[in-house]
Coordinates of C-alpha atoms in Angstrom, one line a residue:
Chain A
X1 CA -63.7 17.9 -7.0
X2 CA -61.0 16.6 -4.5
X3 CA -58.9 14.6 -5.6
X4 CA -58.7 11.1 -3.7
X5 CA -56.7 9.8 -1.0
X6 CA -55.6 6.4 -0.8
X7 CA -54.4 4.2 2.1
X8 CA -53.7 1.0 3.3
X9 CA -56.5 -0.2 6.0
X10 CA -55.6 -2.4 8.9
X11 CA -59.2 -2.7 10.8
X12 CA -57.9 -5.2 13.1
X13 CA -59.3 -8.0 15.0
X14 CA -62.3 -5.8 17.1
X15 CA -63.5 -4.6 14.0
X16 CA -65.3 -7.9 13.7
X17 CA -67.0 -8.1 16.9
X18 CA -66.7 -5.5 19.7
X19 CA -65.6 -2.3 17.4
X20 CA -68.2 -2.9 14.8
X21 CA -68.9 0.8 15.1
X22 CA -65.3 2.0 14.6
X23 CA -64.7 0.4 11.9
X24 CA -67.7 0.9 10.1
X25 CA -68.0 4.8 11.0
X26 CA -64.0 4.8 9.9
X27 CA -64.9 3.2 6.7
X28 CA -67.8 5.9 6.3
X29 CA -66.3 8.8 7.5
X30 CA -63.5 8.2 5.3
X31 CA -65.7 8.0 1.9
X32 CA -67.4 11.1 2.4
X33 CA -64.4 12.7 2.7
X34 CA -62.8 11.0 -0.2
X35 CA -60.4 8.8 1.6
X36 CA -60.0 5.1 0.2
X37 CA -58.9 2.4 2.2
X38 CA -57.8 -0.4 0.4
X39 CA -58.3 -3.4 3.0
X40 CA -55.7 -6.7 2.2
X41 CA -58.3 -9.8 2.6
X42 CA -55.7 -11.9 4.5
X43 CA -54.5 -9.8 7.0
X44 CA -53.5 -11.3 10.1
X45 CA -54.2 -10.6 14.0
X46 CA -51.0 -8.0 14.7
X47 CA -50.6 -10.0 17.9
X48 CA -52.1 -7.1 20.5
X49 CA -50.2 -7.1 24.1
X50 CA -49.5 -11.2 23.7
X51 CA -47.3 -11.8 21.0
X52 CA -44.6 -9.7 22.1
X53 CA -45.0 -10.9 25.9
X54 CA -43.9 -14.2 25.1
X55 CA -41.6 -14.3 21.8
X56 CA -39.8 -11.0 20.4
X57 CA -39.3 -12.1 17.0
X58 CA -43.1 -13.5 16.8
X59 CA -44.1 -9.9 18.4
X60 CA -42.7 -8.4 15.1
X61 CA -43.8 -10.8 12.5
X62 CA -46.7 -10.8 13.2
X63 CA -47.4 -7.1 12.3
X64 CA -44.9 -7.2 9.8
X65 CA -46.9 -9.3 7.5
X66 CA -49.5 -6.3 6.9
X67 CA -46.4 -3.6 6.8
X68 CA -45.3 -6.2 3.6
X69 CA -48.9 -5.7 2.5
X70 CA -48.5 -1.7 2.3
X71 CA -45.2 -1.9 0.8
X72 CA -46.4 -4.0 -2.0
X73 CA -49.7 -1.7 -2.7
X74 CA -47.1 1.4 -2.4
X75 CA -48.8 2.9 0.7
X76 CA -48.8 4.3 3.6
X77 CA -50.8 2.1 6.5
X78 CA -53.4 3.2 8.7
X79 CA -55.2 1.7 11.7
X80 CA -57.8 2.8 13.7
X81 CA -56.9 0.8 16.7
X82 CA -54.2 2.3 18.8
X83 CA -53.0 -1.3 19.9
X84 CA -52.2 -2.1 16.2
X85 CA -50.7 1.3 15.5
X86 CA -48.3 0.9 18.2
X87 CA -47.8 -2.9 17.3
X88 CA -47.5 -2.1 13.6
X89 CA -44.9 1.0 14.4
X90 CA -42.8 -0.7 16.5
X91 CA -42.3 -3.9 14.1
X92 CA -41.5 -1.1 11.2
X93 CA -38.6 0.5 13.6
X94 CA -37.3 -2.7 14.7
X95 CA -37.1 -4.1 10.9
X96 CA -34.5 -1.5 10.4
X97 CA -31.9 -3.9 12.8
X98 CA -30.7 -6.4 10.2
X99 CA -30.5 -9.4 12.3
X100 CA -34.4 -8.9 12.9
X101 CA -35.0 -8.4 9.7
X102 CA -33.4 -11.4 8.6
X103 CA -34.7 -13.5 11.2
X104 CA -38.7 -11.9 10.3
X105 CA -38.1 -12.6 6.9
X106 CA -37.4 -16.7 7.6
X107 CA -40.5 -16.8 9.8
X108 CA -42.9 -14.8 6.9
X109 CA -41.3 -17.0 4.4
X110 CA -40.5 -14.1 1.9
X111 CA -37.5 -11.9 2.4
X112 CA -37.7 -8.6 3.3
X113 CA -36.2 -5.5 1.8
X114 CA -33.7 -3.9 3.3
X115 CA -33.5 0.1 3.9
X116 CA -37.8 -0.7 4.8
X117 CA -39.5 2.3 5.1
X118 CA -42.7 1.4 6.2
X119 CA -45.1 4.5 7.0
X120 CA -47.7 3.8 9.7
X121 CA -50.3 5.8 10.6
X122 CA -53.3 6.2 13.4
X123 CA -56.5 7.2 11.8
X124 CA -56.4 10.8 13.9
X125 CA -53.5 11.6 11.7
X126 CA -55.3 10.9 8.8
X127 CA -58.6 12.8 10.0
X128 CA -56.4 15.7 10.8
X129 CA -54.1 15.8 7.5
X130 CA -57.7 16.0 5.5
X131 CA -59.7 18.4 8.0
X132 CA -60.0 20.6 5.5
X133 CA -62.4 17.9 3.8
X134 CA -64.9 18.2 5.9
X135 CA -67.9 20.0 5.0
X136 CA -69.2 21.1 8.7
X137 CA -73.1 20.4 8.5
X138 CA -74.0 20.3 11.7
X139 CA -70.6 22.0 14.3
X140 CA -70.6 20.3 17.5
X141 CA -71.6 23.7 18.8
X142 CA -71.6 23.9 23.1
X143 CA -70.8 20.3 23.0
X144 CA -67.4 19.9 26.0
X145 CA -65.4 16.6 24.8
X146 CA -62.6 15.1 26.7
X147 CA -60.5 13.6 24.7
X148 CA -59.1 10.7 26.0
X149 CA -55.6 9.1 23.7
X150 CA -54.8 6.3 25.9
X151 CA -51.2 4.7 26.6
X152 CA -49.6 4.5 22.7
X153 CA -50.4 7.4 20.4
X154 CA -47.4 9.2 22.4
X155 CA -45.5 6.4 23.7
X156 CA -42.2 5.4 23.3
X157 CA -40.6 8.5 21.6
X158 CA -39.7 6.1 18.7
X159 CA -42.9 5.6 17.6
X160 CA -45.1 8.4 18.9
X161 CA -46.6 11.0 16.7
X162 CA -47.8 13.5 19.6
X163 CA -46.8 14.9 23.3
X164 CA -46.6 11.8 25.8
X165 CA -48.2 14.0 28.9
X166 CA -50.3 16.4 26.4
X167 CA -51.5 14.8 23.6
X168 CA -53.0 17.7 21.2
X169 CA -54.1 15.9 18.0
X170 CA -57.2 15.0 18.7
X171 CA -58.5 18.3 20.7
X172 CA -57.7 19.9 17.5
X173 CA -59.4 17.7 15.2
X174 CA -62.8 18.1 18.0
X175 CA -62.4 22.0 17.5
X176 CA -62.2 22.1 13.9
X177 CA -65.7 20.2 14.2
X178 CA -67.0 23.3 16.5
X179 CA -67.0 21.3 19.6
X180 CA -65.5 22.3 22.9
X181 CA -62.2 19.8 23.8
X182 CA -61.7 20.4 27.9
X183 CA -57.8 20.9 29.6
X184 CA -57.7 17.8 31.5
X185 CA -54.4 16.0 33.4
X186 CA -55.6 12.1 32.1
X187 CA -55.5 11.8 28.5
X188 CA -52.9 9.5 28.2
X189 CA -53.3 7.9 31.8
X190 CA -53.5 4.0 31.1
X191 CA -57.4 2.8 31.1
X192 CA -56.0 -1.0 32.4
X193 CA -56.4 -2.4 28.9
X194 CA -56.4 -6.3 28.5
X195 CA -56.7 -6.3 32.9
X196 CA -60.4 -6.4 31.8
X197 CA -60.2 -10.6 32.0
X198 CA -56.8 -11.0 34.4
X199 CA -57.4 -8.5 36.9
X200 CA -61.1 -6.0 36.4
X201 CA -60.1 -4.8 39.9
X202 CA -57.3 -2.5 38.1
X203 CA -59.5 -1.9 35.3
X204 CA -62.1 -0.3 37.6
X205 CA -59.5 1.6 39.2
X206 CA -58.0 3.3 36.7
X207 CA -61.1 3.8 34.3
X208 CA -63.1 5.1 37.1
X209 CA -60.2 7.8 38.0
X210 CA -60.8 8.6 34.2
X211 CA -64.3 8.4 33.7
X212 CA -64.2 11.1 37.5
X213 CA -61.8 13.1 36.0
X214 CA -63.3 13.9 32.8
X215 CA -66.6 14.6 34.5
X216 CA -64.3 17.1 36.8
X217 CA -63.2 18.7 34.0
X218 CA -66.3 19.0 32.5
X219 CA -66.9 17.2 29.6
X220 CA -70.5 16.2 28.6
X221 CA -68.6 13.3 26.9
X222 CA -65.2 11.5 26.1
X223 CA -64.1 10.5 22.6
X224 CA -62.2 7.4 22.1
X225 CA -59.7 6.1 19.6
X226 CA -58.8 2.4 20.7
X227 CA -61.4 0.0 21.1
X228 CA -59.7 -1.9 24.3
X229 CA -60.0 1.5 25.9
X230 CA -63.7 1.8 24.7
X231 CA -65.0 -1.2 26.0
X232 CA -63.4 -0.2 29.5
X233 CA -65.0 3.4 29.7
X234 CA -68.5 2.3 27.8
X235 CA -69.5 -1.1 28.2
X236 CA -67.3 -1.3 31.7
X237 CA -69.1 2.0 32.9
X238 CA -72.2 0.9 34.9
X239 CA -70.8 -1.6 36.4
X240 CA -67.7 0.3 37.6
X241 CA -69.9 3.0 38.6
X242 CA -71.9 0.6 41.0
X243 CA -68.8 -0.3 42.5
X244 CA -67.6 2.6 43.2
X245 CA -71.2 4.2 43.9
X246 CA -71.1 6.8 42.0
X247 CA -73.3 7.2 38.5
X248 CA -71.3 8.5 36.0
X249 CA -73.2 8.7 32.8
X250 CA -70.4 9.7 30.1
X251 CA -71.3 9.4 26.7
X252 CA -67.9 7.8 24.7
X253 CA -67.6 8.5 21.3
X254 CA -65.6 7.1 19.0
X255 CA -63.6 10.0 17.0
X256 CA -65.0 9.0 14.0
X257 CA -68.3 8.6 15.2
X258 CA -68.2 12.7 16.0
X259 CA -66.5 13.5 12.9
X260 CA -69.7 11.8 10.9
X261 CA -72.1 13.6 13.0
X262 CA -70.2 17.4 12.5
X263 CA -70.4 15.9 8.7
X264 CA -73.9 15.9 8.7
X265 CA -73.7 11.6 8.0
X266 CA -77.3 10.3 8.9
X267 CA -77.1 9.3 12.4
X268 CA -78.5 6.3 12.1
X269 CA -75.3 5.3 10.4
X270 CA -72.8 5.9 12.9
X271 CA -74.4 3.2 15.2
X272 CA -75.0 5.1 18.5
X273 CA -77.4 2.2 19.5
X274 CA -74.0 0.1 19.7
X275 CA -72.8 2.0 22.6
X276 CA -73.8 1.1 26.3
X277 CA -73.9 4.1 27.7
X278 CA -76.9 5.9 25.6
X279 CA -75.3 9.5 24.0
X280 CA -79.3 10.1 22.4
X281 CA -80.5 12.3 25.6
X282 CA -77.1 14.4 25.4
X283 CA -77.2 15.2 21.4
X284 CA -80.7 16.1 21.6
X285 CA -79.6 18.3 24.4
X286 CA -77.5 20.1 22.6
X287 CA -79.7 19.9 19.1
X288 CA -77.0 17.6 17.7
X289 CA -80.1 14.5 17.1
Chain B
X1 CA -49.9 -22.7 21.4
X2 CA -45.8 -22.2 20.9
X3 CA -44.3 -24.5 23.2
X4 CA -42.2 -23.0 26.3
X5 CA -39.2 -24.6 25.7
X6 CA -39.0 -23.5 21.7
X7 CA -38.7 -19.9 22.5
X8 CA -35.8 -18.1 23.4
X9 CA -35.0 -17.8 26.8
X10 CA -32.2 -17.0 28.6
X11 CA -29.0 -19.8 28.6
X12 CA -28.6 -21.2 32.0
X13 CA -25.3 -19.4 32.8
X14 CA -26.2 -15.8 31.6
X15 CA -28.4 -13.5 34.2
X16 CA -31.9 -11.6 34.3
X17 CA -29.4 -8.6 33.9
X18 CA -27.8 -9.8 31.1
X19 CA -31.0 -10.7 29.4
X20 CA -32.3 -7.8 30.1
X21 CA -29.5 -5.5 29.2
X22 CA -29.1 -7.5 26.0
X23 CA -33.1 -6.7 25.1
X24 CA -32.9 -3.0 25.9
X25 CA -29.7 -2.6 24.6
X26 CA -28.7 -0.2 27.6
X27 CA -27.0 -0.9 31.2
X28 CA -29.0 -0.8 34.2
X29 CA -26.2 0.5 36.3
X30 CA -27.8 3.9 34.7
X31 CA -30.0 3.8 37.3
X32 CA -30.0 5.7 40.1
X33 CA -33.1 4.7 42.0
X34 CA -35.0 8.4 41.8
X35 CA -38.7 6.5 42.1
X36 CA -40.0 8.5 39.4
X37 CA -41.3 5.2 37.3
X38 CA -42.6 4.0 40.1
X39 CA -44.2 7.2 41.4
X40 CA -46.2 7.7 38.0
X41 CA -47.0 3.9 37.5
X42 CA -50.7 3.1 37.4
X43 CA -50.5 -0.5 39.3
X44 CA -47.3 0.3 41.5
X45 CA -49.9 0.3 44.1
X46 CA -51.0 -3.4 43.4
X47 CA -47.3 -4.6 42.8
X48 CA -45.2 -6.4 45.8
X49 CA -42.4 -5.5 43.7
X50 CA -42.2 -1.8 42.5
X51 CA -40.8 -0.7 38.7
X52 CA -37.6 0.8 41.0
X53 CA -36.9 -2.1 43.2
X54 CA -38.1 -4.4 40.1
X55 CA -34.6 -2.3 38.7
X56 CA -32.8 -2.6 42.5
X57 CA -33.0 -6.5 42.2
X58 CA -31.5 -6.7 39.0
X59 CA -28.8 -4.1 40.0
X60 CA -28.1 -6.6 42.9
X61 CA -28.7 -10.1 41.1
X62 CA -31.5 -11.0 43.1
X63 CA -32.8 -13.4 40.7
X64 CA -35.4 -15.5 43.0
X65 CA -37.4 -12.3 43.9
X66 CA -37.3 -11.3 40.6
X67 CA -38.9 -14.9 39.5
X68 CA -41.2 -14.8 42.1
X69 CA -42.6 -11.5 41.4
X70 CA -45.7 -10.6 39.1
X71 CA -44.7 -7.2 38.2
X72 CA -43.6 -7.9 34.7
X73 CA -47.2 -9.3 34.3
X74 CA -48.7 -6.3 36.4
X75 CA -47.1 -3.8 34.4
X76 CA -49.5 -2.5 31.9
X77 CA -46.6 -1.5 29.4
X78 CA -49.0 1.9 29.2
X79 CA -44.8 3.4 29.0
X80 CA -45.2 6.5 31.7
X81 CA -42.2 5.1 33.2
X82 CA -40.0 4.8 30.2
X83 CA -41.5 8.3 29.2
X84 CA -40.4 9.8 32.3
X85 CA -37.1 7.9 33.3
X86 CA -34.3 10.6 33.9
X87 CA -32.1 8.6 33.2
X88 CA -34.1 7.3 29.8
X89 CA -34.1 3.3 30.6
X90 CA -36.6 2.0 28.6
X91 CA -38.2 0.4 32.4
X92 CA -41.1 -1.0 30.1
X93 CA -38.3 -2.9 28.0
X94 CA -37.0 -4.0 31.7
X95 CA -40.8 -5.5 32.2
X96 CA -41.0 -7.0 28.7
X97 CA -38.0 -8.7 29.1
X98 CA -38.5 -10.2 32.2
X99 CA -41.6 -11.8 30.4
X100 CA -39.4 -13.6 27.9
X101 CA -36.8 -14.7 30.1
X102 CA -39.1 -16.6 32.2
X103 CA -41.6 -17.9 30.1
X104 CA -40.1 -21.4 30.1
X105 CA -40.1 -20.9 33.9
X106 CA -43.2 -23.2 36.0
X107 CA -45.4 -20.0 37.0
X108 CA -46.3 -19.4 40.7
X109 CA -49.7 -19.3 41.5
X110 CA -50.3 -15.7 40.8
X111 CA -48.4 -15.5 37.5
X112 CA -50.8 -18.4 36.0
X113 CA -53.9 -16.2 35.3
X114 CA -51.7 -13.8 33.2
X115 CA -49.7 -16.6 31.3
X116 CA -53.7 -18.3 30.7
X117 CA -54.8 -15.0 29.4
X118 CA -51.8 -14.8 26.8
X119 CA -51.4 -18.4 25.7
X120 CA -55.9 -18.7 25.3
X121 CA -54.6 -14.9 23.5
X122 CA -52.6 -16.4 21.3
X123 CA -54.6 -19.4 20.7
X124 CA -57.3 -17.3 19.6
X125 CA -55.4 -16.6 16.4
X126 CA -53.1 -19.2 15.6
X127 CA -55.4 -20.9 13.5
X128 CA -57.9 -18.6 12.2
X129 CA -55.8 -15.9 12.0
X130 CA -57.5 -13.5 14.1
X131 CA -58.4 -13.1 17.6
X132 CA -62.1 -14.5 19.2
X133 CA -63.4 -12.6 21.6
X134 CA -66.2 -14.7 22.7
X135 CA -64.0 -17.7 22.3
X136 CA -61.5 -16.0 24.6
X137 CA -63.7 -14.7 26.7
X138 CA -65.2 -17.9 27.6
X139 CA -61.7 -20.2 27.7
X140 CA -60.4 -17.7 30.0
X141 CA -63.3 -17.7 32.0
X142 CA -63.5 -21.8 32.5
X143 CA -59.8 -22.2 32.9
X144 CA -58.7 -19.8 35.7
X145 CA -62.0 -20.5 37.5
X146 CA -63.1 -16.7 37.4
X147 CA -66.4 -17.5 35.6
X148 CA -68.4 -14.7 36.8
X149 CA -65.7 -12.3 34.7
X150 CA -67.5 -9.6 33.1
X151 CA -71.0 -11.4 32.9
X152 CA -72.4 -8.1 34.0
X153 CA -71.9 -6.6 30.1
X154 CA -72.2 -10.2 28.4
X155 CA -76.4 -9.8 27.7
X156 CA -75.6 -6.0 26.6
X157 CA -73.0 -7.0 23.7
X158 CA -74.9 -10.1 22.7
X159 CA -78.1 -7.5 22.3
X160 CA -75.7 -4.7 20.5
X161 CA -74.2 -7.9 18.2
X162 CA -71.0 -6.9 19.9
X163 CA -69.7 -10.3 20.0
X164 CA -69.4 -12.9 17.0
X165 CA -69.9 -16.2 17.9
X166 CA -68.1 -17.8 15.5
X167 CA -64.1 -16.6 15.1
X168 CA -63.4 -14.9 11.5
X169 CA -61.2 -16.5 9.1
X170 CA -58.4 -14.3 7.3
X171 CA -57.8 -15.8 3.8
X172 CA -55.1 -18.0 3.8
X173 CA -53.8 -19.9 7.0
X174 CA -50.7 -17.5 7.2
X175 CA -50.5 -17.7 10.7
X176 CA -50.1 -21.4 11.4
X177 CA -47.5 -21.3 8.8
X178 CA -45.7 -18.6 11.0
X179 CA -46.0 -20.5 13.9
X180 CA -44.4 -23.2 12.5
X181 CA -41.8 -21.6 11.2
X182 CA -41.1 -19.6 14.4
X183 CA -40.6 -22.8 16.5
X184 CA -38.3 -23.8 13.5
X185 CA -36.0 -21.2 13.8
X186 CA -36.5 -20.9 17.8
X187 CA -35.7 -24.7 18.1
X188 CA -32.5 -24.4 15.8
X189 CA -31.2 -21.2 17.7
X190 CA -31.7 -23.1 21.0
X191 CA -29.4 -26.5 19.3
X192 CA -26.9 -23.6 17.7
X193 CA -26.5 -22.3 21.4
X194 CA -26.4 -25.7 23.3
X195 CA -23.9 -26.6 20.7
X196 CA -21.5 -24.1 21.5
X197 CA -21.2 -24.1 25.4

């Protein structure tokens, strides 16, 4: 019997709406391998790439109102989301400047310890710390992943937990599940993020470089770890494909979605039907479904 | 929405260079105009005012271009640049500030769309505590006149139930109360600073 794991769970704001699947295949993926997530029912919005364009304290506050959470429940916090990581890391370095602090603390309404030591973690470091969990049902044998970490898993220095060029994490978390992670220069090129509703012209751009390059490479799929990303590379995909005129067809996976499949979860559970670009044809492919 | 003229900004007499010093907490004259930000910037190619000139301007006080510019709203803050600097200037920080210290500024015509997108942004939480897509989506779509925006993968996440319709509540109405309490403390720092010159 393992013994049991606990963590603090921010899901974050997508997990209600566009991330469904992340969440939920998080939440699952977690239980089988004997990970609790203990979810505070009034967390707030951490404030994404808004809050900390406009005010600097409210940027901070924001987030720091679930790192209060964690401290109180004694643990460390995870989140799925990459935007949230990043958001929550950053508020736990700058709470260490007393003046912030102080001035965090009056807009929360409680005070704030000092000396904080507020542990934040992405779900990939979590997934990696408790590979040993997983009971491999069904190795991702022959299938090529690119692995795609976005902007903030190493990025800035203060906060980052892997390489900012060549991320590794997650390529060795999709080899411990058999499958195959590619060498490719554009895992932590920016996908455009939030330029989906100001400006889609840079989205295209700069998702369609990704979405070519992985295919360069020679992935059969890419896996994803930040929903704002996601939606860019999956839901964006046909239509940046038309305009650029060029099919590309790349499955993307959430992580956890391809840890629960190595698992041997049923696949009915980790909500493939919620991604645009249909993965079914590609897993049968490679007797995976 | 917090109100423009509640959060801080910079005091008439100080610079952007101050400012921006002052949020970085390191000296721009560090600089010495390599291009390397700029060269591994995503949207340098869409920006009239590139990361390294964004830095040349404030070396040389060129405030209007600087005001003028949409760079700060361009920039991603995806951090290659900062990553990469030589010279380690957090050029992101440069960006972020720049936001801040004119956010109480009128916006030229191109800056609008991004200071819609992260006041609806913000709206979308301050009451219910956590963003609304859909209610986003559409605000955004109405007010800067780009209604077509993403209606090609609107039918998909409706049929995939990727969109909620109505926003979800977090327990509690923390937020407003932080809202509140922000302009508080933003309005008496302003008074504190007006008081003193």
């Amino acid at each position: 019997m393992i013994e049991t794991a606990r963590y603090a769970y921010y899901p974050g704001c997508c997990s209600k709406a566009s991330a469904k699947e992340y969440t939920a295949t998080t939440r699952l993926v977690c239980k089988a391998l004997g990970i609790e997530l203990e979810e505070s029912p009034d967390w707030i919005c951490c404030g994404a790439s808004s809050a900390h364009s406009i005010d600097r304290i409210l940027g901070i506050a924001l987030p720091a109102h679930e790192l209060l959470y964690a401290g109180r429940m004694k643990l460390d916090l995870v989140a799925s989301c990459a935007l949230c990581f990043s958001r929550l890391k950053i508020a736990a370095a700058e709470l260490k400047d007393d003046d912030v602090r102080k001035r965090v603390g009056e807009v929360l309404g409680q005070e704030i310890p000092g000396n904080p030591d507020y542990r934040v973690m992405h779900i990939l470091q979590v997934l990696e710390k408790h590979l040993d969990r997983i009971h491999l049902e069904k190795p991702l044998k022959g299938l090529s992943v690119a692995c795609y970490y976005g902007c903030l898993l190493g990025r800035p220095k203060e906060v980052a937990f892997d390489d900012a060029e060549n991320p590794q994490v997650m390529d060795r978390v999709v080899a411990a599940l058999g499958g195959e992670p590619v060498e490719w220069g554009f895992k932590a090129e920016c996908c455009g993020g939030s330029h989906v509703f100001t400006r889609p012209d840079i989205v295209s751009k700069l998702s369609h470089r990704l979405l070519y390059q992985a295919k360069q490479a020679g992935a059969d799929c890419l896996a994803v770890v930040c929903p704002v990303c996601h939606s860019n590379l999956d839901a964006m995909q046909k239509s940046i494909g038309k305009e650029y005129k060029e099919e590309v067809d790349l499955p993307a996976f959430y992580i956890t979605q391809l840890v629960g499949l190595a698992a041997g979860l049923p696949p009915r559970k980790l909500m493939f039907e919620k991604l645009f670009v249909d993965p079914m044809r590609l897993l049968r492919a490679k007797g995976l479904a | 929405m917090i109100s423009a003229q509640n959060t801080i900004r910079p005091r008439p007499h100080t610079t952007y260079r101050s400012f921006v010093e002052a949020h970085i907490r390191q000296s721009i004259a560090q600089c010495y105009q390599c291009g390397k930000c700029t060269a591994g910037c995503p949207v340098a190619y869409t920006m009239e005012l590139t990361p390294r000139r964004v830095i040349r301007a404030l070396q040389l006080g060129l405030e209007n271009e600087l005001e003028n510019s949409s760079t700060m709203w361009i920039c991603l803050s995806c951090l290659t640049c900062s990553a990469r600097c030589p010279r380690e200037i957090n050029i992101a920080g440069v960006m972020e500030a720049l936001r801040l210290a004119t956010i109480g500024k009128k916006p030229t015509p191109d800056q609008k769309k991004f200071r819609l997108f992260h006041d609806l942004f913000i709206m979308s939480f301050q009451f219910s505590g956590r963003a609304y897509e859909l209610g986003l989506g559409m605000a955004y779509n109405v007010m800067s006149g780009q209604f077509l925006n993403m209606a090609s993968i609107i039918p998909g996440m409706l049929r995939r139930g990727k969109l909620a319709f109505l926003p979800h509540k977090s327990r509690g109405s923390e937020t407003q109360h932080i809202f509140q309490r922000l302009e508080g403390q933003n309005k008496a720092m302003n008074q504190a600073e007006a008081g003193t010159k």
